[in-house]
XYZ file of C-alpha atoms in Angstrom:
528
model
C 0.000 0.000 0.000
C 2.555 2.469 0.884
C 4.746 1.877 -2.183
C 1.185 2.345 -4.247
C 0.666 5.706 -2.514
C 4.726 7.074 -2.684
C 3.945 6.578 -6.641
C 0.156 7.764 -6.876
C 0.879 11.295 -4.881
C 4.823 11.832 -6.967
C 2.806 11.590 -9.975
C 0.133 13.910 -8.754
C 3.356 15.952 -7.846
C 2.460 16.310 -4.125
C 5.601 16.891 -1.808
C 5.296 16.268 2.108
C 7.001 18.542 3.864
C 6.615 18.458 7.766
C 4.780 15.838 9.795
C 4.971 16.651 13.549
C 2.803 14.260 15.874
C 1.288 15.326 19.431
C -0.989 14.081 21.362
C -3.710 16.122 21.300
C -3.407 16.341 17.197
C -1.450 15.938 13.934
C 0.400 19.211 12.300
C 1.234 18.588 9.059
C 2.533 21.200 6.459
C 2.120 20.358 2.858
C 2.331 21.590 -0.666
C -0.840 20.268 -1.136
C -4.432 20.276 0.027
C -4.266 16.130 -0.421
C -0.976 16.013 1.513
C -2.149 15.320 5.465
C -3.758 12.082 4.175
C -0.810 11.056 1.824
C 1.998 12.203 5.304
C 0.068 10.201 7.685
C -0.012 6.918 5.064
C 3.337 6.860 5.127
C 3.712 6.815 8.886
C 3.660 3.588 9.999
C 2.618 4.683 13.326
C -1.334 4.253 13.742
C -3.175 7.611 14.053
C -6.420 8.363 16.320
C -9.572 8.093 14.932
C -10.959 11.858 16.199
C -14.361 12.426 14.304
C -17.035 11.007 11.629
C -14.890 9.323 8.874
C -11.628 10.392 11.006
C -10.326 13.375 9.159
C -12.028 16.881 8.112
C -12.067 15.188 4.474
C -14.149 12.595 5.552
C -11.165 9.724 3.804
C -12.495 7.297 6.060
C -8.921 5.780 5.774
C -7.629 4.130 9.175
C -3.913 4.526 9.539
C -1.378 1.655 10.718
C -2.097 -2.049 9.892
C -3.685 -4.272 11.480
C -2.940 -8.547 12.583
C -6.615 -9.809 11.605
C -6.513 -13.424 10.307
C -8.279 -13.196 6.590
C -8.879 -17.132 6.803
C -10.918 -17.099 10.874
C -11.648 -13.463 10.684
C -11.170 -11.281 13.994
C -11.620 -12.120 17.376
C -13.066 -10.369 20.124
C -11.161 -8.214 22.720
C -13.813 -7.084 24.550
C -17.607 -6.266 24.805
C -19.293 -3.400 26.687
C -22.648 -2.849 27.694
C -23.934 0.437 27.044
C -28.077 -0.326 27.217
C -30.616 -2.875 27.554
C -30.925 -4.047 23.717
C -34.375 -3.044 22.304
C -37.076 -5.722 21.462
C -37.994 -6.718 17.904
C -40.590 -4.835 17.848
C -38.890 -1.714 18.758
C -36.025 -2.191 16.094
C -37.968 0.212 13.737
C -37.757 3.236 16.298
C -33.975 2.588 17.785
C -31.451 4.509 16.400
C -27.392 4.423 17.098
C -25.820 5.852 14.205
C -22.621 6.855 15.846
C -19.327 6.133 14.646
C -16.875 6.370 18.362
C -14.571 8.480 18.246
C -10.883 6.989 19.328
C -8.018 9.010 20.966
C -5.895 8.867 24.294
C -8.244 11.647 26.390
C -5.738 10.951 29.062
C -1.987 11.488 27.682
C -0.564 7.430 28.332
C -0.231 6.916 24.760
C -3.201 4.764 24.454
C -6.930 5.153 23.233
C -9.719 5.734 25.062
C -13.250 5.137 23.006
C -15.944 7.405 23.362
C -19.747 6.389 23.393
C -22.656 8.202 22.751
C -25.614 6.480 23.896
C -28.671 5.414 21.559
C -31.516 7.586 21.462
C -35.014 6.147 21.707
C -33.514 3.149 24.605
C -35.263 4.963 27.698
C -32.559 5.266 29.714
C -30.527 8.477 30.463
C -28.593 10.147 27.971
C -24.931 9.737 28.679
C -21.635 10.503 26.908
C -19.236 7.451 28.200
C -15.643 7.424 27.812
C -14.244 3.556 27.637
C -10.582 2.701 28.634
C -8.937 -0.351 27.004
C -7.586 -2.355 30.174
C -5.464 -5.287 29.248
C -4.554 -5.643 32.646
C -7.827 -6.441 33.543
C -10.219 -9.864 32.683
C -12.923 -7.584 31.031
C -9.829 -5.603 29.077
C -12.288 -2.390 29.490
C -13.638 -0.051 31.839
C -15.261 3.484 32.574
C -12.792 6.390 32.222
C -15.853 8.467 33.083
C -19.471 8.835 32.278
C -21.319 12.556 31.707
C -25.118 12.395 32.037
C -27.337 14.444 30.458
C -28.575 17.628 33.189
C -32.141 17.686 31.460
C -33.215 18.753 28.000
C -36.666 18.946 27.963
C -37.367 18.236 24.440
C -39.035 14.994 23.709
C -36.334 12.555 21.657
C -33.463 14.939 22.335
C -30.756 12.268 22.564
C -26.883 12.512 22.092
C -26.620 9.729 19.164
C -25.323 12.233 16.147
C -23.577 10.048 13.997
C -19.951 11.156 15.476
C -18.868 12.977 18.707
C -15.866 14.697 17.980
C -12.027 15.473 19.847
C -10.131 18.406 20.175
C -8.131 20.251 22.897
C -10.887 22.432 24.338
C -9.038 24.215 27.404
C -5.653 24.447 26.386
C -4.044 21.580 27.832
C -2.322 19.868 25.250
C -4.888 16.596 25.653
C -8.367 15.802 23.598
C -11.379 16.347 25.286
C -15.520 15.623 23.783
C -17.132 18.133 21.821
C -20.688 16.810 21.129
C -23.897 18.260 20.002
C -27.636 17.126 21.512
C -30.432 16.828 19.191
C -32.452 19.695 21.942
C -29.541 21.896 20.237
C -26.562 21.874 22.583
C -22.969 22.021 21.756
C -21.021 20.858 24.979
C -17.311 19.906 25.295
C -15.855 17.141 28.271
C -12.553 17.526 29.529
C -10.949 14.092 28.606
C -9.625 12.882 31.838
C -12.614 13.138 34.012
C -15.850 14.139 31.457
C -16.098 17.663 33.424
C -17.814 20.341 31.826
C -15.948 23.057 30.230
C -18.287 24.824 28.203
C -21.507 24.680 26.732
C -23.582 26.444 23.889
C -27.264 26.501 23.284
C -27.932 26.898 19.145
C -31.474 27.083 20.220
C -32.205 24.660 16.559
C -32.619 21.112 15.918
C -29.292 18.848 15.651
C -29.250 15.898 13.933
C -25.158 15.687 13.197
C -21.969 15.495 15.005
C -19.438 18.537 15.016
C -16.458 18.690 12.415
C -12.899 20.201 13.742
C -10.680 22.457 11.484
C -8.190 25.398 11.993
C -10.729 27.630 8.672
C -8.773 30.190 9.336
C -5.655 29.127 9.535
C -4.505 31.127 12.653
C -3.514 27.870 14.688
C -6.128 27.425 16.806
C -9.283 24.799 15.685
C -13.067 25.319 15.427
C -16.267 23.448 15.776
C -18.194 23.432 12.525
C -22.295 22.259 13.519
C -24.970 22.385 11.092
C -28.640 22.489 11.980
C -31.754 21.448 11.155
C -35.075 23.643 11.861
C -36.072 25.383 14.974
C -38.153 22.536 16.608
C -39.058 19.254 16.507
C -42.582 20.022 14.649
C -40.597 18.660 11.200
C -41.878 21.262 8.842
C -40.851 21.107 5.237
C -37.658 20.334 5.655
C -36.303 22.332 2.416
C -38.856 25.554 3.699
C -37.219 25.903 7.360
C -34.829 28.377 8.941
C -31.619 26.644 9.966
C -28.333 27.569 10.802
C -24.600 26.653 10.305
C -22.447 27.407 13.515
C -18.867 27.916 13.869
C -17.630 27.762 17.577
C -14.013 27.933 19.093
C -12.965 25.075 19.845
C -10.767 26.722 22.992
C -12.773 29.756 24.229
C -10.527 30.667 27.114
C -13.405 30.631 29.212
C -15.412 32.867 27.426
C -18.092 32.024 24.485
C -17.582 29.620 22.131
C -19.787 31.567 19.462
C -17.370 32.363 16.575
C -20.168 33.192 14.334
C -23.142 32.165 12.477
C -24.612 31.235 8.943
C -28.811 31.229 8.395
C -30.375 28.879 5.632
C -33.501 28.131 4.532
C -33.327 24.848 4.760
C -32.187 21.698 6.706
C -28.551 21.343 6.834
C -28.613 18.094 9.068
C -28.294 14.753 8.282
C -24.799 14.923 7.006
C -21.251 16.630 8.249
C -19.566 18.707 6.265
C -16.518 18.052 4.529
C -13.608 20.588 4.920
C -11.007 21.116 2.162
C -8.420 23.543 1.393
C -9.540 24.676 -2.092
C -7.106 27.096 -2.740
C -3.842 26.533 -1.370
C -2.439 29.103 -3.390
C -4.318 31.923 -1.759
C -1.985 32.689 0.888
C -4.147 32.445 3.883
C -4.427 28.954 4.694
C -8.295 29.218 4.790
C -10.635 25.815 4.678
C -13.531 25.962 2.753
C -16.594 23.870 4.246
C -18.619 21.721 1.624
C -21.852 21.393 3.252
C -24.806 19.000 1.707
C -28.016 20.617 2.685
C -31.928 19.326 2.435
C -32.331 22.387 0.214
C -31.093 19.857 -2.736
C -27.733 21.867 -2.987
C -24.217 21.155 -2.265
C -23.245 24.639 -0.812
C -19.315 26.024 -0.535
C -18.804 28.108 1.716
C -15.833 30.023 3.801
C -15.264 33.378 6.086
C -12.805 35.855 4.153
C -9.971 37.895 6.534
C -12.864 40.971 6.258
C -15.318 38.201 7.936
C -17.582 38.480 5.042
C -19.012 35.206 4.468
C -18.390 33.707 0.792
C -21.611 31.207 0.290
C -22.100 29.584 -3.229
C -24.464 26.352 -3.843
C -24.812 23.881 -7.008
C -28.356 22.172 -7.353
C -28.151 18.522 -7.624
C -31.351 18.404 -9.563
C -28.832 19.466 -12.457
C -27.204 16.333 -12.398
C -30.212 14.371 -13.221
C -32.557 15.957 -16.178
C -35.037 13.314 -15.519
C -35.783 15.433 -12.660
C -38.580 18.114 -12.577
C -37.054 21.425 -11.031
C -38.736 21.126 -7.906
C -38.218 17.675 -7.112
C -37.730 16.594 -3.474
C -33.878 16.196 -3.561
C -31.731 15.916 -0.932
C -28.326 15.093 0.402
C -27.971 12.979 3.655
C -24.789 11.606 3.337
C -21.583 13.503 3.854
C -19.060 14.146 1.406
C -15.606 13.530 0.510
C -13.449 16.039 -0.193
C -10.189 15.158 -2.371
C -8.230 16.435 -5.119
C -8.192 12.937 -7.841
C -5.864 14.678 -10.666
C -8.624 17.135 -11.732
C -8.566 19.180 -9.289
C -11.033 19.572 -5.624
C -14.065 17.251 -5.957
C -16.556 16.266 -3.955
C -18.196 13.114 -3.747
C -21.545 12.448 -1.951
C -24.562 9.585 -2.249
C -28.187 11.820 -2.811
C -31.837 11.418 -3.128
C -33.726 12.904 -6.078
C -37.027 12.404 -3.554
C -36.239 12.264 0.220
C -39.629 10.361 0.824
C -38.561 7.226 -1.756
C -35.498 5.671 -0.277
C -35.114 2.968 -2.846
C -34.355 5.373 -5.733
C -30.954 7.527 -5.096
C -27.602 8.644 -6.910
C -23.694 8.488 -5.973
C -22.069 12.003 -7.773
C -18.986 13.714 -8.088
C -18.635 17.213 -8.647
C -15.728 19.338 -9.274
C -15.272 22.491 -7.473
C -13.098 25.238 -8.731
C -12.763 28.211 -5.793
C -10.518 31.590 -5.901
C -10.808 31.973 -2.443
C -9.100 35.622 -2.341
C -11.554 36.583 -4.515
C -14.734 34.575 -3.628
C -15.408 33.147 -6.631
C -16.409 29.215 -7.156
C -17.155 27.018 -10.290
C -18.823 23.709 -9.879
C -18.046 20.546 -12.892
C -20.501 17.734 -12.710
C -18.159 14.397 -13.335
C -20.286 11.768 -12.763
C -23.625 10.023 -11.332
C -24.060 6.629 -11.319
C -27.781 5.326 -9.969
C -28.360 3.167 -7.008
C -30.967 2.741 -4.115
C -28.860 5.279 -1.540
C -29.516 6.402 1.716
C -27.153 7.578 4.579
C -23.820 5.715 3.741
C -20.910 8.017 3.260
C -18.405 7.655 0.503
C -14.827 6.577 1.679
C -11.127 6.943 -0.294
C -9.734 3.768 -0.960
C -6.409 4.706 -2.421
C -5.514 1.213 -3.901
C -5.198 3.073 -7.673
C -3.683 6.019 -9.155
C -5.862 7.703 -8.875
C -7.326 6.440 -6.014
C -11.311 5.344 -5.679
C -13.751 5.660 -4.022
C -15.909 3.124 -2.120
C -19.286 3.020 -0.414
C -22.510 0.737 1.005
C -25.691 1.140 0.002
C -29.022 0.229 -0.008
C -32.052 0.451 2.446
C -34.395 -1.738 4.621
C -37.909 -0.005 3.823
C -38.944 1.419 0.279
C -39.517 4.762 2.847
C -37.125 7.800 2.612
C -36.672 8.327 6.533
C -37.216 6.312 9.889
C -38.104 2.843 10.367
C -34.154 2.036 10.945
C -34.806 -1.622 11.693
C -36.698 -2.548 8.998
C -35.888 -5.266 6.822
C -38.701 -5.254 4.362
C -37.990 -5.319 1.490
C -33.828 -5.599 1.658
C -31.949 -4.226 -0.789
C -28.268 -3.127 -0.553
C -24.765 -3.459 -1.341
C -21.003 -2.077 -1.737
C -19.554 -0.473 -4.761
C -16.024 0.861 -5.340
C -15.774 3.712 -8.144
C -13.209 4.824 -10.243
C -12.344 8.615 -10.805
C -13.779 9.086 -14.092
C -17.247 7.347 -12.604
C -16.588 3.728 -14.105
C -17.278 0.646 -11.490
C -14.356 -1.027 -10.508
C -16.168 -3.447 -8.780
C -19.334 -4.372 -6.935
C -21.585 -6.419 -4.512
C -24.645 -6.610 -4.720
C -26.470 -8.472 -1.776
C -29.011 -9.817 -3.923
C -32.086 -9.270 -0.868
C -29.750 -11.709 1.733
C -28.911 -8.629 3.630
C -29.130 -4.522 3.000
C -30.450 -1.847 5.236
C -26.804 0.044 4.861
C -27.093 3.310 6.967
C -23.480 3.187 8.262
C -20.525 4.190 6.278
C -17.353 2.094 5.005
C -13.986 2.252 6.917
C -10.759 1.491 4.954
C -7.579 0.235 6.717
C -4.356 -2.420 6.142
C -6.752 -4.722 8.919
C -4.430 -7.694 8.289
C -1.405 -6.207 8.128
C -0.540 -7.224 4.368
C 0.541 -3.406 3.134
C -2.959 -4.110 1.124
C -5.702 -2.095 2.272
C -9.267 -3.581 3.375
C -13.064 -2.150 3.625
C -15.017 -2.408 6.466
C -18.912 -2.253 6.121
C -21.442 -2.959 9.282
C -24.882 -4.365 7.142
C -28.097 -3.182 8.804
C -30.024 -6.415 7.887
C -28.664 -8.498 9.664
C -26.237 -7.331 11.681
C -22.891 -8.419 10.258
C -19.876 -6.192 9.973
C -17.961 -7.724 6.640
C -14.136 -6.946 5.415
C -13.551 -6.971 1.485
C -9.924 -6.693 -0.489
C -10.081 -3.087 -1.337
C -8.358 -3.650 -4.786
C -11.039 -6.598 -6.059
C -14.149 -6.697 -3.673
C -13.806 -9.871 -2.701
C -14.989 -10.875 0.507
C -12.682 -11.808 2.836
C -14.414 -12.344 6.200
C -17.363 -11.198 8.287
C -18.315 -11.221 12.098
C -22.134 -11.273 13.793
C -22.434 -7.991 16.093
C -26.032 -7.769 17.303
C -29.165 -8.500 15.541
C -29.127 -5.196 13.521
C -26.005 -2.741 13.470
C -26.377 0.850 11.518
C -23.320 2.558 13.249
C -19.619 3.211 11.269
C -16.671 1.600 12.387
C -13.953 3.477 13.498
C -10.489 1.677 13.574
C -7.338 2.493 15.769
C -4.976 1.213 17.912
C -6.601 0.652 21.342
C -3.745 -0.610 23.535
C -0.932 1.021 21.826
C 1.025 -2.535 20.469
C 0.897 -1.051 16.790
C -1.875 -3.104 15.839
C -5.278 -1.513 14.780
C -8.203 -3.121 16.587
C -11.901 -2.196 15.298
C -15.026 -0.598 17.434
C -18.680 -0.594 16.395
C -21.675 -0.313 18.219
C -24.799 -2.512 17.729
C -28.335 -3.716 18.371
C -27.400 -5.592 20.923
C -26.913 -2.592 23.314
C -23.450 -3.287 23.410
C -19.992 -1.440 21.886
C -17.962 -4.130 19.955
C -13.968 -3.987 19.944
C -12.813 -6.678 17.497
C -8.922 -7.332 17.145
C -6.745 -9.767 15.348
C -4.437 -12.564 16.622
């Protein structure tokens, strides 16, 4: 794998620079807005895992390698239960999305995972940091465990697809930044899950917080979209919403960095952030930000804190579709640079209320960020039943693909999580011009694919691996990233919808992978 990427990013003429490691984050300087993925491939170190998809491009790609068997397929370190697993009957309503964030909260050089509990379980909602023990028989224990302190707002639970880490007081360690679907933003100090600040957007949340320095200035924000003001669910592409950017590290003041109002639902997906123009002079990141309003919107703050805010219908990229159609885009997007320049790639629905009918798109976006100007290229659309599953790099090519599950357990747009009726579903990895490099289709044996695809070396074979948890039935499978071909899968609960997130739990070098599932439980799978 590594030799594969030394040769893919030389001939994209990328040159890495600096790579300087901490442990509260990575600071990379690069020629290149592609370069922090292709420095930290090349380490053979294994990296945190610190939000949705584990970088601010939403890559999905797990650094380090892994020691899992191919032939017997992982093994399990350890089990923790989080909540009493629902009944069968309740599958339809239970919801836990969440990918866990990894990282060492504590500074001893190992990884701490951090649990957001399911909504819709009736129990309290809690934020629970886990601490791999291999000292111990169960190999894992409570760090610490926040409760909620009361958000009146019926089904206002913490389970937002990611939480997310950054240093939020200034001590050199990661702490929890987390949003609440009642509308707060709250970071946990890392050692004991303390409060150190809080923010009340006042809106609907339905997604995890992003981290990025936009301004380049050194210090990170806390990107959170919104949905609309209240739980009521109006038209959800006729509602106010609101993008906020927070500091990360207030020093003890507010958080509130500033705002962004839309007219329509934001939620549902993060946004990808991406260096667009890394020949401005300023360092900025640009935020690509898929919206219910059926637009893929760009959108940075200039050093005169005007706000630069362009958007590209996706209705465009379809002419079988009637200008008002009820498009959408749930998923979040990747952001990388394939030889053509910025492009972002993103599963969407031409009609939010028909879930087995949805596209996978790229579009190119050209920005002058100096002088606020952006272009969008449609590249390509390929058709498939879509829903939630985000699109991954899988960097086995020059240039690299992309890969991604789909597919849907109800022939409904939203809700009913647990259904399996009828199945449909699979995995597809796409090459940069939009041709299929490969694909499996589950044929109605499984589907229900709300989680997204992690890639990572999992066997330790310098050949990377993707990871996909299955709705229907439960099974989190591992395929050979450069053919598709299956090469083992495990039984979690009786339904799983959550991403994997992959890192190196007890700090041996070897990547271990966590995923939560129906059976109330968080899942840490390693190899031998």
């Amino acid at each position: 794998m590594f030799d594969l990427l030394r040769k893919s990013f030389s001939t994209l003429g990328i040159l890495v620079t600096v790579v300087v490691f901490s442990t509260a984050s990575s600071a990379i300087a690069t020629t290149n807005a592609n370069a922090p993925l292709i420095a930290n491939a090349l380490l053979k170190k294994p990296a945190p895992w610190l939000m949705f998809h584990r970088d601010a491009q939403h890559t999905g790609v797990a650094i380090g390698k892994g020691s899992v068997n191919p032939a017997t397929g992982p093994r399990v370190r350890w089990k923790f239960k989080v909540t009493q697993p629902p009944t069968t009957d309740d599958f339809l309503n239970y919801r836990w999305y969440s990918t866990l964030p990894l990282g060492d909260l504590d500074g001893d050089g190992t990884l701490e995972v951090i649990v957001t509990t399911p909504d819709n379980s009736g129990e309290a909602r809690r934020v629970i940091a886990l601490k791999d023990d291999p000292t111990k028989k169960k190999k894992v224990r409570k760090l610490w465990t926040f409760t909620s302190p009361g958000e009146n707002v019926d089904g206002a639970g913490f389970d937002q697809y990611s939480a997310a880490l950054a240093d939020a007081d200034g001590d050199g360690k990661l702490d929890v930044i987390f949003t609440s679907k009642g509308g707060m933003v709250r970071a946990l100090k890392g050692t004991n899950g303390n409060l150190i600040w809080d923010y009340n957007t006042t809106f609907f949340i339905e997604a995890g917080p992003m981290i990025a320095d936009l301004d380049g200035d050194g210090t990170q924000e806390v990107i959170v979209p919104t949905g609309c003001k209240d739980l009521s669910y109006p038209d959800p592409a006729n509602c106010p919403a609101k993008l906020f950017v927070l500091h990360a590290n207030p020093n003890g003041g507010s958080p509130f960095f500033y705002n962004v109002d839309f007219a329509y639902k934001l939620d549902s997906g993060e946004p990808a952030i991406m260096d667009l123009d890394p020949n401005d002079g300023a360092n900025r990141k640009a935020l690509i930000i898929p919206t219910w309003g059926a637009r893929l919107h760009v959108l940075w703050r200039k050093a005169d804190n005007s706000i630069v805010n362009h958007s590209y219908d996706v209705r465009a990229l379809d002419n079988t579709l009637p200008h008002d159609a009820k498009s959408v885009i749930r998923s979040s997007p990747l952001a990388y640079d394939f030889g053509q320049g910025p492009t972002a790639v993103f599963g969407w629905m031409p009609d939010y209320t028909i879930g087995t009918d949805a596209r996978i798109s790229a579009v190119g976006i050209s920005a002058d960020m100096n002088a606020g100007t952006v272009s969008f290229t449609p590249r390509w659309t390929i058709n498939r039943d879509d829903w939630k599953s985000s699109v991954a790099l899988l960097p086995v090519t020059n240039p690299p693909l992309v890969v991604t599950g789909y597919g849907i357990g109800t022939d409904q747009g939203t809700g009913q999580y647990g259904k399996c009726d009828p199945l449909s579903g699979g995995i597809i990895a796409i090459k940069s011009n939009g041709d299929i490099a490969w694909e499996k289709n589950f044929n109605g044996v499984e589907g229900n694919v709300r989680g997204s695809v992690a890639v990572a070396d999992i066997d330790g074979d310098k050949k990377l691996e993707v990871l996909l948890t299955v709705g229907c039935y439960g099974k989190i499978h591992s395929y050979n990233g450069a053919n598709g071909k299956k090469e083992w899968n495990f039984q979690l609960g009786p339904r799983t919808i959550g991403t994997p997130s992959v890192g190196d739990l007890n700090g041996d070098g070897k990547l271990e992978i966590v995923a939560p599932s129906y059976d109330g439980k968080v899942w840490a799978l390693q190899g031998e």
